[in-house]
Coordinates of C-alpha atoms in Angstrom, one line a residue:
M1 CA 10.8 0.3 -19.5
S2 CA 11.1 -3.4 -18.6
I3 CA 8.1 -5.5 -17.8
R4 CA 9.6 -6.1 -14.4
N5 CA 9.9 -2.4 -13.7
S6 CA 6.3 -1.8 -14.9
I7 CA 5.0 -4.4 -12.5
Y8 CA 6.7 -2.9 -9.5
R9 CA 5.1 0.4 -10.3
V10 CA 1.6 -0.7 -9.8
L11 CA 2.0 -2.1 -6.3
L12 CA 1.7 1.2 -4.5
P13 CA -1.3 3.1 -3.1
T14 CA -0.4 5.6 -5.8
C15 CA 2.4 7.5 -4.8
A16 CA 1.0 6.6 -6.7
L17 CA -0.3 4.0 -6.0
L18 CA 0.7 5.3 -2.6
L19 CA -0.4 7.9 -0.2
T20 CA -2.0 9.6 3.0
G21 CA -4.9 11.1 4.7
S22 CA -5.2 13.2 7.7
L23 CA -7.3 13.7 10.8
L24 CA -9.6 16.7 10.3
S25 CA -12.5 18.1 12.3
A26 CA -15.8 17.2 10.7
D27 CA -16.9 20.7 9.9
D28 CA -18.3 22.1 6.7
N29 CA -14.9 23.4 5.5
A30 CA -12.8 20.3 6.2
W31 CA -11.9 17.5 3.8
S32 CA -9.4 14.8 3.7
S33 CA -7.6 13.0 0.9
F34 CA -4.6 11.1 -0.2
Q35 CA -1.4 12.8 1.0
N36 CA -3.2 15.3 3.2
A37 CA -3.8 17.9 0.5
G38 CA -0.3 17.2 -0.8
T39 CA 1.6 18.1 2.3
N40 CA 1.7 14.7 4.1
A41 CA 2.3 16.6 7.3
S42 CA 1.1 16.7 10.9
P43 CA 2.5 20.2 11.7
A44 CA 1.9 20.0 15.5
G45 CA 3.6 16.6 15.8
G46 CA 1.8 14.3 18.2
L47 CA 2.5 11.1 16.4
P48 CA 4.0 8.0 18.1
V49 CA 7.7 7.5 17.7
K50 CA 8.3 3.9 18.9
W51 CA 6.3 0.7 18.4
A52 CA 6.7 -3.0 17.8
P53 CA 4.3 -5.9 17.3
D54 CA 3.9 -6.2 21.1
Q55 CA 4.3 -2.5 21.9
N56 CA 2.0 0.6 21.3
I57 CA -0.3 -1.2 18.9
A58 CA -3.6 0.4 20.0
W59 CA -5.7 -2.0 17.8
Q60 CA -5.6 -3.8 14.5
A61 CA -8.5 -4.7 12.3
E62 CA -8.9 -7.2 9.5
I63 CA -9.8 -5.8 6.0
E64 CA -11.9 -7.9 3.8
G65 CA -10.1 -9.0 0.6
Y66 CA -7.0 -7.0 -0.3
G67 CA -6.2 -3.4 -1.1
Q68 CA -3.4 -0.9 -1.7
S69 CA -5.1 2.4 -1.1
T70 CA -4.5 4.9 1.7
P71 CA -6.8 4.8 4.7
I72 CA -8.6 8.2 4.8
V73 CA -9.3 9.7 8.3
I74 CA -11.7 12.4 9.1
G75 CA -13.3 12.9 12.5
D76 CA -13.5 9.5 14.3
Q77 CA -13.9 7.5 11.0
I78 CA -11.4 5.8 8.8
Y79 CA -12.4 4.9 5.2
V80 CA -10.7 1.9 3.6
T81 CA -11.2 0.3 0.1
S82 CA -10.4 -3.3 -0.9
V83 CA -11.3 -6.0 -3.5
S84 CA -12.1 -9.7 -3.3
G85 CA -12.8 -12.6 -5.5
S86 CA -10.8 -14.5 -8.1
Q87 CA -11.7 -11.9 -10.8
K88 CA -11.8 -8.9 -8.4
D89 CA -15.5 -9.5 -8.5
Q90 CA -16.4 -7.3 -5.5
F91 CA -15.3 -3.9 -4.4
H92 CA -15.5 -3.0 -0.7
L93 CA -15.7 0.3 1.1
A94 CA -15.6 0.1 4.9
A95 CA -15.6 2.6 7.7
F96 CA -13.8 1.9 11.0
R97 CA -13.8 3.8 14.2
L98 CA -10.5 5.6 14.8
S99 CA -10.5 5.3 18.5
S100 CA -11.3 1.5 18.7
G101 CA -10.9 -0.1 15.3
E102 CA -14.6 -1.2 15.3
K103 CA -16.0 -1.7 11.8
L104 CA -19.0 0.7 11.6
W105 CA -20.3 -0.4 8.2
Q106 CA -19.2 -1.9 4.9
K107 CA -20.6 -1.5 1.4
E108 CA -20.2 -3.9 -1.6
F109 CA -20.1 -2.9 -5.3
K110 CA -20.0 -5.3 -8.3
N111 CA -17.0 -4.9 -10.5
P112 CA -18.1 -4.1 -14.1
S113 CA -14.6 -4.9 -15.4
P114 CA -13.6 -8.3 -14.0
K115 CA -9.9 -9.0 -14.1
E116 CA -7.8 -11.7 -12.5
N117 CA -7.0 -10.9 -8.9
T118 CA -3.2 -11.0 -8.9
P119 CA -0.3 -9.0 -7.5
M120 CA 0.6 -8.3 -11.1
T121 CA -2.3 -5.7 -11.3
S122 CA -3.5 -2.9 -9.0
R123 CA -6.0 -4.0 -6.3
A124 CA -8.1 -1.2 -4.9
A125 CA -5.1 1.1 -5.5
P126 CA -7.0 4.5 -5.9
S127 CA -7.4 6.2 -2.5
P128 CA -10.8 7.8 -1.7
I129 CA -11.6 11.3 -0.4
A130 CA -13.7 12.4 2.5
D131 CA -15.4 15.4 3.9
A132 CA -18.0 16.2 6.6
E133 CA -20.8 14.6 4.5
G134 CA -19.1 11.2 3.9
C135 CA -16.7 9.5 1.5
I136 CA -16.3 9.2 -2.3
A137 CA -14.4 6.1 -3.5
F138 CA -13.1 5.2 -7.0
F139 CA -12.3 1.6 -8.0
E140 CA -10.1 0.6 -10.9
G141 CA -13.0 -1.3 -12.5
G142 CA -14.7 2.0 -13.3
V143 CA -17.1 2.4 -10.3
I144 CA -17.2 5.7 -8.4
V145 CA -19.5 5.9 -5.4
S146 CA -20.5 8.5 -2.7
V147 CA -21.4 7.2 0.7
S148 CA -22.6 9.1 3.7
T149 CA -20.9 8.9 7.1
S150 CA -23.6 6.5 8.2
G151 CA -23.1 4.2 5.2
E152 CA -26.0 5.2 2.9
V153 CA -25.2 5.4 -0.8
R154 CA -25.8 9.0 -2.0
W155 CA -24.9 8.4 -5.7
E156 CA -23.1 5.8 -7.8
R157 CA -21.7 5.9 -11.4
N158 CA -20.4 3.2 -13.7
L159 CA -17.8 5.0 -15.9
V160 CA -17.3 1.9 -18.0
D161 CA -21.0 1.9 -19.0
E162 CA -20.8 5.6 -19.7
Y163 CA -17.4 5.9 -21.4
G164 CA -16.2 2.4 -22.3
A165 CA -13.7 0.0 -20.9
A166 CA -10.7 1.2 -19.1
P167 CA -7.7 -1.1 -19.9
A168 CA -4.4 0.1 -18.5
R169 CA -1.0 -1.5 -18.1
H170 CA -1.2 -3.4 -14.8
G171 CA -4.4 -1.5 -13.8
L172 CA -5.5 2.0 -12.9
A173 CA -4.1 3.5 -9.8
A174 CA -4.8 7.3 -9.6
S175 CA -6.3 8.4 -6.3
L176 CA -9.1 11.0 -6.2
E177 CA -8.4 14.7 -5.6
Q178 CA -10.9 17.2 -4.4
D179 CA -11.6 20.8 -3.6
A180 CA -14.7 22.1 -1.7
E181 CA -17.2 21.4 -4.5
R182 CA -15.6 19.0 -6.9
V183 CA -14.0 15.6 -7.0
F184 CA -11.4 14.9 -9.7
V185 CA -11.1 11.5 -11.4
W186 CA -8.1 10.7 -13.6
M187 CA -8.8 7.8 -16.0
E188 CA -5.5 7.3 -17.7
R189 CA -6.5 4.3 -19.7
M190 CA -4.5 3.0 -22.8
K191 CA -7.0 4.5 -25.3
D192 CA -8.9 7.8 -25.0
P193 CA -7.8 8.7 -21.5
Y194 CA -9.8 11.4 -19.7
I195 CA -10.1 13.5 -16.6
L196 CA -13.4 14.2 -15.0
A197 CA -14.5 16.8 -12.5
L198 CA -17.7 15.8 -10.7
D199 CA -20.0 17.7 -8.4
K200 CA -19.4 16.1 -5.0
K201 CA -23.0 16.4 -3.9
S202 CA -24.8 15.1 -7.1
G203 CA -22.0 13.1 -8.8
E204 CA -22.9 14.9 -12.1
N205 CA -20.2 16.0 -14.6
V206 CA -18.8 19.5 -14.1
W207 CA -16.4 18.9 -17.1
K208 CA -14.7 16.1 -18.9
A209 CA -11.3 16.7 -20.5
E210 CA -8.6 14.8 -22.4
G211 CA -6.2 12.8 -20.3
V212 CA -2.4 13.0 -20.5
G213 CA -2.0 10.1 -23.0
S214 CA 0.9 8.4 -21.3
T215 CA 1.5 5.6 -18.8
S216 CA 1.0 6.6 -15.2
W217 CA 0.2 5.3 -11.7
A218 CA 0.5 8.7 -10.1
S219 CA -2.4 10.8 -8.7
P220 CA -3.6 14.2 -9.7
R221 CA -2.7 17.0 -7.3
L222 CA -3.9 20.6 -6.9
V223 CA -1.0 23.0 -6.8
Q224 CA -1.7 26.6 -5.7
T225 CA -0.5 29.4 -7.9
D226 CA -0.7 33.2 -7.8
D227 CA -3.9 32.9 -10.0
G228 CA -5.6 30.0 -8.1
S229 CA -4.9 26.3 -8.3
H230 CA -3.8 24.1 -11.2
L231 CA -4.7 20.4 -11.3
V232 CA -1.3 18.8 -12.0
C233 CA -1.1 15.3 -13.6
S234 CA 2.3 13.5 -14.1
A235 CA 2.7 10.6 -16.6
S236 CA 5.6 9.0 -18.4
G237 CA 7.6 11.8 -20.1
K238 CA 4.9 14.5 -19.6
I239 CA 3.4 16.6 -16.9
V240 CA 0.3 18.8 -17.6
G241 CA -1.5 21.5 -15.7
V242 CA -5.3 21.7 -16.0
D243 CA -7.7 24.4 -14.9
P244 CA -9.8 22.8 -12.2
E245 CA -12.7 25.2 -13.0
T246 CA -13.0 24.4 -16.7
G247 CA -10.8 21.4 -17.6
D248 CA -8.8 23.5 -20.0
R249 CA -5.1 22.5 -20.3
L250 CA -3.0 25.4 -19.1
W251 CA 0.5 24.1 -19.8
E252 CA 2.6 21.0 -20.7
F253 CA 6.0 20.0 -19.5
S254 CA 8.0 17.3 -21.3
E255 CA 11.5 17.6 -19.9
V256 CA 11.0 14.6 -17.7
A257 CA 11.4 10.8 -17.7
N258 CA 10.9 7.8 -15.4
N259 CA 8.1 9.7 -13.6
T260 CA 5.3 7.1 -13.9
S261 CA 4.8 6.5 -10.1
C262 CA 5.4 9.6 -8.0
T263 CA 2.6 12.1 -7.4
P264 CA 3.5 15.9 -7.8
I265 CA 3.9 17.3 -4.2
P266 CA 3.2 21.0 -3.6
A267 CA 6.3 22.9 -2.5
G268 CA 5.0 26.4 -1.9
K269 CA 3.0 28.6 -4.2
N270 CA 3.7 28.0 -8.0
R271 CA 6.0 25.1 -7.2
F272 CA 5.9 21.3 -6.8
L273 CA 8.3 18.5 -6.2
I274 CA 8.5 15.7 -8.8
G275 CA 10.1 12.3 -8.3
A276 CA 11.5 9.9 -10.8
S277 CA 13.1 6.5 -10.5
D278 CA 16.4 5.1 -11.8
G279 CA 14.8 2.2 -13.5
R280 CA 16.0 -1.3 -12.6
G281 CA 19.2 -3.1 -13.4
A282 CA 22.9 -2.7 -12.9
G283 CA 24.4 0.7 -13.9
N284 CA 21.2 2.6 -13.4
E285 CA 22.0 4.1 -10.0
G286 CA 21.5 7.9 -10.3
A287 CA 20.3 7.7 -13.8
G288 CA 17.0 9.3 -12.9
A289 CA 18.4 12.0 -10.7
A290 CA 18.1 14.8 -13.4
Y291 CA 14.3 14.4 -13.4
N292 CA 13.9 14.8 -9.6
G293 CA 13.6 18.3 -8.4
V294 CA 11.3 21.3 -8.1
V295 CA 9.2 22.4 -11.1
E296 CA 8.0 26.0 -11.1
I297 CA 4.8 27.3 -12.8
K298 CA 5.1 30.8 -14.3
K299 CA 2.6 33.2 -15.9
A300 CA 3.5 34.1 -19.5
A301 CA 2.0 36.5 -21.9
D302 CA 0.1 33.8 -23.7
G303 CA -0.7 31.6 -20.7
Y304 CA 1.6 29.5 -18.4
T305 CA 4.9 27.7 -18.6
A306 CA 6.5 25.1 -16.4
S307 CA 10.2 24.5 -16.0
Y308 CA 12.7 23.1 -13.4
L309 CA 13.7 25.5 -10.6
W310 CA 16.4 23.0 -10.0
N311 CA 17.3 19.3 -10.7
A312 CA 18.8 16.9 -8.3
Q313 CA 22.4 15.8 -8.9
K314 CA 22.2 12.3 -7.4
A315 CA 18.9 12.0 -5.5
S316 CA 16.3 9.8 -7.0
S317 CA 13.0 8.3 -6.0
S318 CA 11.4 4.9 -6.0
F319 CA 7.7 4.4 -5.5
G320 CA 7.2 6.8 -2.5
S321 CA 6.7 10.4 -3.6
P322 CA 9.2 13.0 -2.5
I323 CA 8.2 15.2 0.4
V324 CA 8.8 18.7 1.7
A325 CA 10.3 18.7 5.2
G326 CA 11.0 22.1 6.6
D327 CA 13.3 23.9 4.3
T328 CA 14.4 20.6 2.6
A329 CA 13.1 18.4 -0.1
C330 CA 13.4 14.7 0.8
F331 CA 13.8 11.8 -1.8
V332 CA 14.2 8.1 -1.0
N333 CA 15.7 5.8 -3.6
R334 CA 14.9 2.1 -4.0
A335 CA 17.7 1.1 -1.6
G336 CA 16.3 3.2 1.2
V337 CA 18.8 6.0 0.9
L338 CA 17.4 9.3 2.1
Y339 CA 18.6 12.4 0.2
R340 CA 17.8 15.8 1.9
L341 CA 18.2 18.8 -0.4
N342 CA 17.8 22.5 0.1
L343 CA 14.2 23.3 -1.0
E344 CA 15.2 26.6 -2.6
T345 CA 18.5 25.6 -4.3
G346 CA 18.7 21.8 -4.6
E347 CA 22.0 21.8 -2.8
R348 CA 22.7 18.6 -0.7
V349 CA 22.0 18.9 3.0
A350 CA 22.5 15.2 3.9
V351 CA 22.6 11.7 2.5
D352 CA 21.9 8.7 4.8
R353 CA 21.0 5.0 4.4
T354 CA 17.9 4.2 6.5
S355 CA 16.6 1.1 8.2
A356 CA 13.3 1.3 6.3
G357 CA 14.8 0.1 3.1
G358 CA 12.6 0.5 0.0
I359 CA 9.5 2.6 0.6
W360 CA 6.2 2.3 -1.3
A361 CA 4.3 4.8 1.0
T362 CA 4.8 8.5 0.8
P363 CA 6.7 9.7 3.9
I364 CA 5.1 11.8 6.6
V365 CA 6.5 14.8 8.4
S366 CA 5.4 15.3 12.0
G367 CA 6.9 18.3 13.8
D368 CA 10.6 17.9 13.5
L369 CA 10.4 14.2 12.6
L370 CA 10.3 12.4 9.2
Y371 CA 8.7 9.0 9.0
L372 CA 9.8 6.6 6.2
F373 CA 7.6 3.5 5.8
G374 CA 9.5 0.5 4.4
Y375 CA 7.3 -1.9 2.4
K376 CA 8.5 -4.8 4.5
G377 CA 7.0 -3.3 7.6
T378 CA 10.0 -1.3 9.1
T379 CA 9.5 2.4 9.7
S380 CA 12.5 4.7 10.2
V381 CA 11.9 7.9 12.2
I382 CA 14.4 10.6 11.3
S383 CA 15.2 13.8 13.2
L384 CA 15.1 16.8 11.0
K385 CA 17.3 18.6 13.4
D386 CA 20.4 16.5 13.0
G387 CA 19.4 13.8 10.5
K388 CA 19.8 11.0 12.9
E389 CA 17.5 8.0 13.0
V390 CA 15.8 8.1 16.3
A391 CA 13.7 4.9 16.0
E392 CA 13.5 1.8 13.9
N393 CA 10.0 0.3 14.3
Q394 CA 8.7 -3.1 13.1
L395 CA 4.9 -3.4 12.6
W396 CA 4.9 -7.2 12.4
E397 CA 7.4 -9.9 13.1
A398 CA 10.1 -9.9 10.5
G399 CA 9.7 -12.9 8.2
A400 CA 6.2 -13.7 9.5
G401 CA 4.5 -14.6 6.2
G402 CA 6.8 -12.4 4.2
Q403 CA 5.9 -10.8 0.9
S404 CA 6.6 -11.5 -2.7
A405 CA 8.7 -9.3 -4.9
F406 CA 5.5 -8.1 -6.6
G407 CA 3.5 -7.1 -3.6
G408 CA 1.7 -10.2 -2.5
G409 CA 1.5 -11.1 1.2
K410 CA 2.5 -8.6 3.9
V411 CA 3.3 -5.3 2.4
L412 CA 3.0 -1.9 4.1
Y413 CA 1.3 0.3 1.5
A414 CA 0.3 3.5 3.2
A415 CA 0.1 5.5 6.4
S416 CA -2.1 8.4 7.6
P417 CA -1.3 10.8 10.4
A418 CA -4.2 11.1 12.9
P419 CA -2.7 12.4 16.2
P420 CA -2.3 10.8 18.6
Y421 CA -2.7 7.8 16.3
L422 CA -0.7 6.8 13.3
I423 CA -2.8 4.6 11.0
M424 CA -1.0 2.2 8.8
R425 CA -2.4 -0.1 6.1
R426 CA -1.2 -3.5 5.0
G427 CA -3.0 -5.2 2.1
D428 CA -5.3 -7.1 4.5
T429 CA -4.9 -5.4 7.9
L430 CA -5.4 -1.9 9.4
Y431 CA -3.2 -0.9 12.3
A432 CA -3.5 2.0 14.8
V433 CA -0.3 2.9 16.7
K434 CA -0.5 5.1 19.8
E435 CA 2.4 5.7 22.1
T436 CA 1.8 4.7 25.7
E437 CA 1.8 7.7 28.0

């Protein structure tokens, strides 16, 4: 993998870097996390379809410092992480009011692992989780904190003090995953990587297990099987399934490559989508297609196995993870070409070039619409009925400030469905879009 390609892969809210929360009622059984429990869907629809810098922007709020994580929405609160300082000295966790954009509170945490604050490394890339009790945030410097809905710190841990430094190529990026009782932390550092399951209420270890042992900026994802859920972690050339109850490794799958960025996406019981890139440079178009597809988990006499249900023929991914949209699997390559494949067979349904261009955020499905968030601020809204692009939306004026090739400046990193709002996150700004009635 070239250095240039490696750098590009850390500039997402973990698709890794990229991903998306959801609006949930704040009851005891509700929780919200990156990619809306893996579905990235707003089944009832209700999201805005058209907007522009001077149209349907309900509010926008400044974020202190810079960050690449997904805004997590639960109830009327949005949780956002960021970093500031020349050495990423300070981590920030802020809560905003969904209905108005008012900042409700902000907490600061000292970075135990200072590193130059540059677009060449991740900057608050791991996305937090939330439930009715509050938010848990993880920062690439090794800090993990739990904060109540009112902004009181419930517990805090310094994983660098406990388990040593966490060097990683271009920084750590894996977002948190959760179930009702546990939060899962994937520390895929260069030496002695590990996965932790923590009790959400106390922050204490439930278990600690060996990491994958390969480069990754993807996030762990719970995938439902006939026997319960598996915690699936995808890293370069390897995907593993871990028992979320014990940390025991259940299976390994190594028939994959170029899979360092995209997070596994549940595609029905026992199945998940996996995305892989083509790499960069002339002649690589379609080179990664064979590693894009649906992987199926099966029960075997001596445990579990994982294998492709089908492989794509030409479809490939970039930084945005693939997504399930109705009975299709959707992949977007680095040029912004959308491939829609039959979810059961992998047969091509449609191929279309979109206005969004390259995407770094995982797409969102809302009713019969598919949202593709181009990193330059253009969002394409695609009809799943006929495949036509029904809207091309610009979040900020084209060319206003611009962005660097490596993710500095104005970059659209993530979006979260929160009907009737669509929450989008730039490195330094939070936007709420709401269609005028």
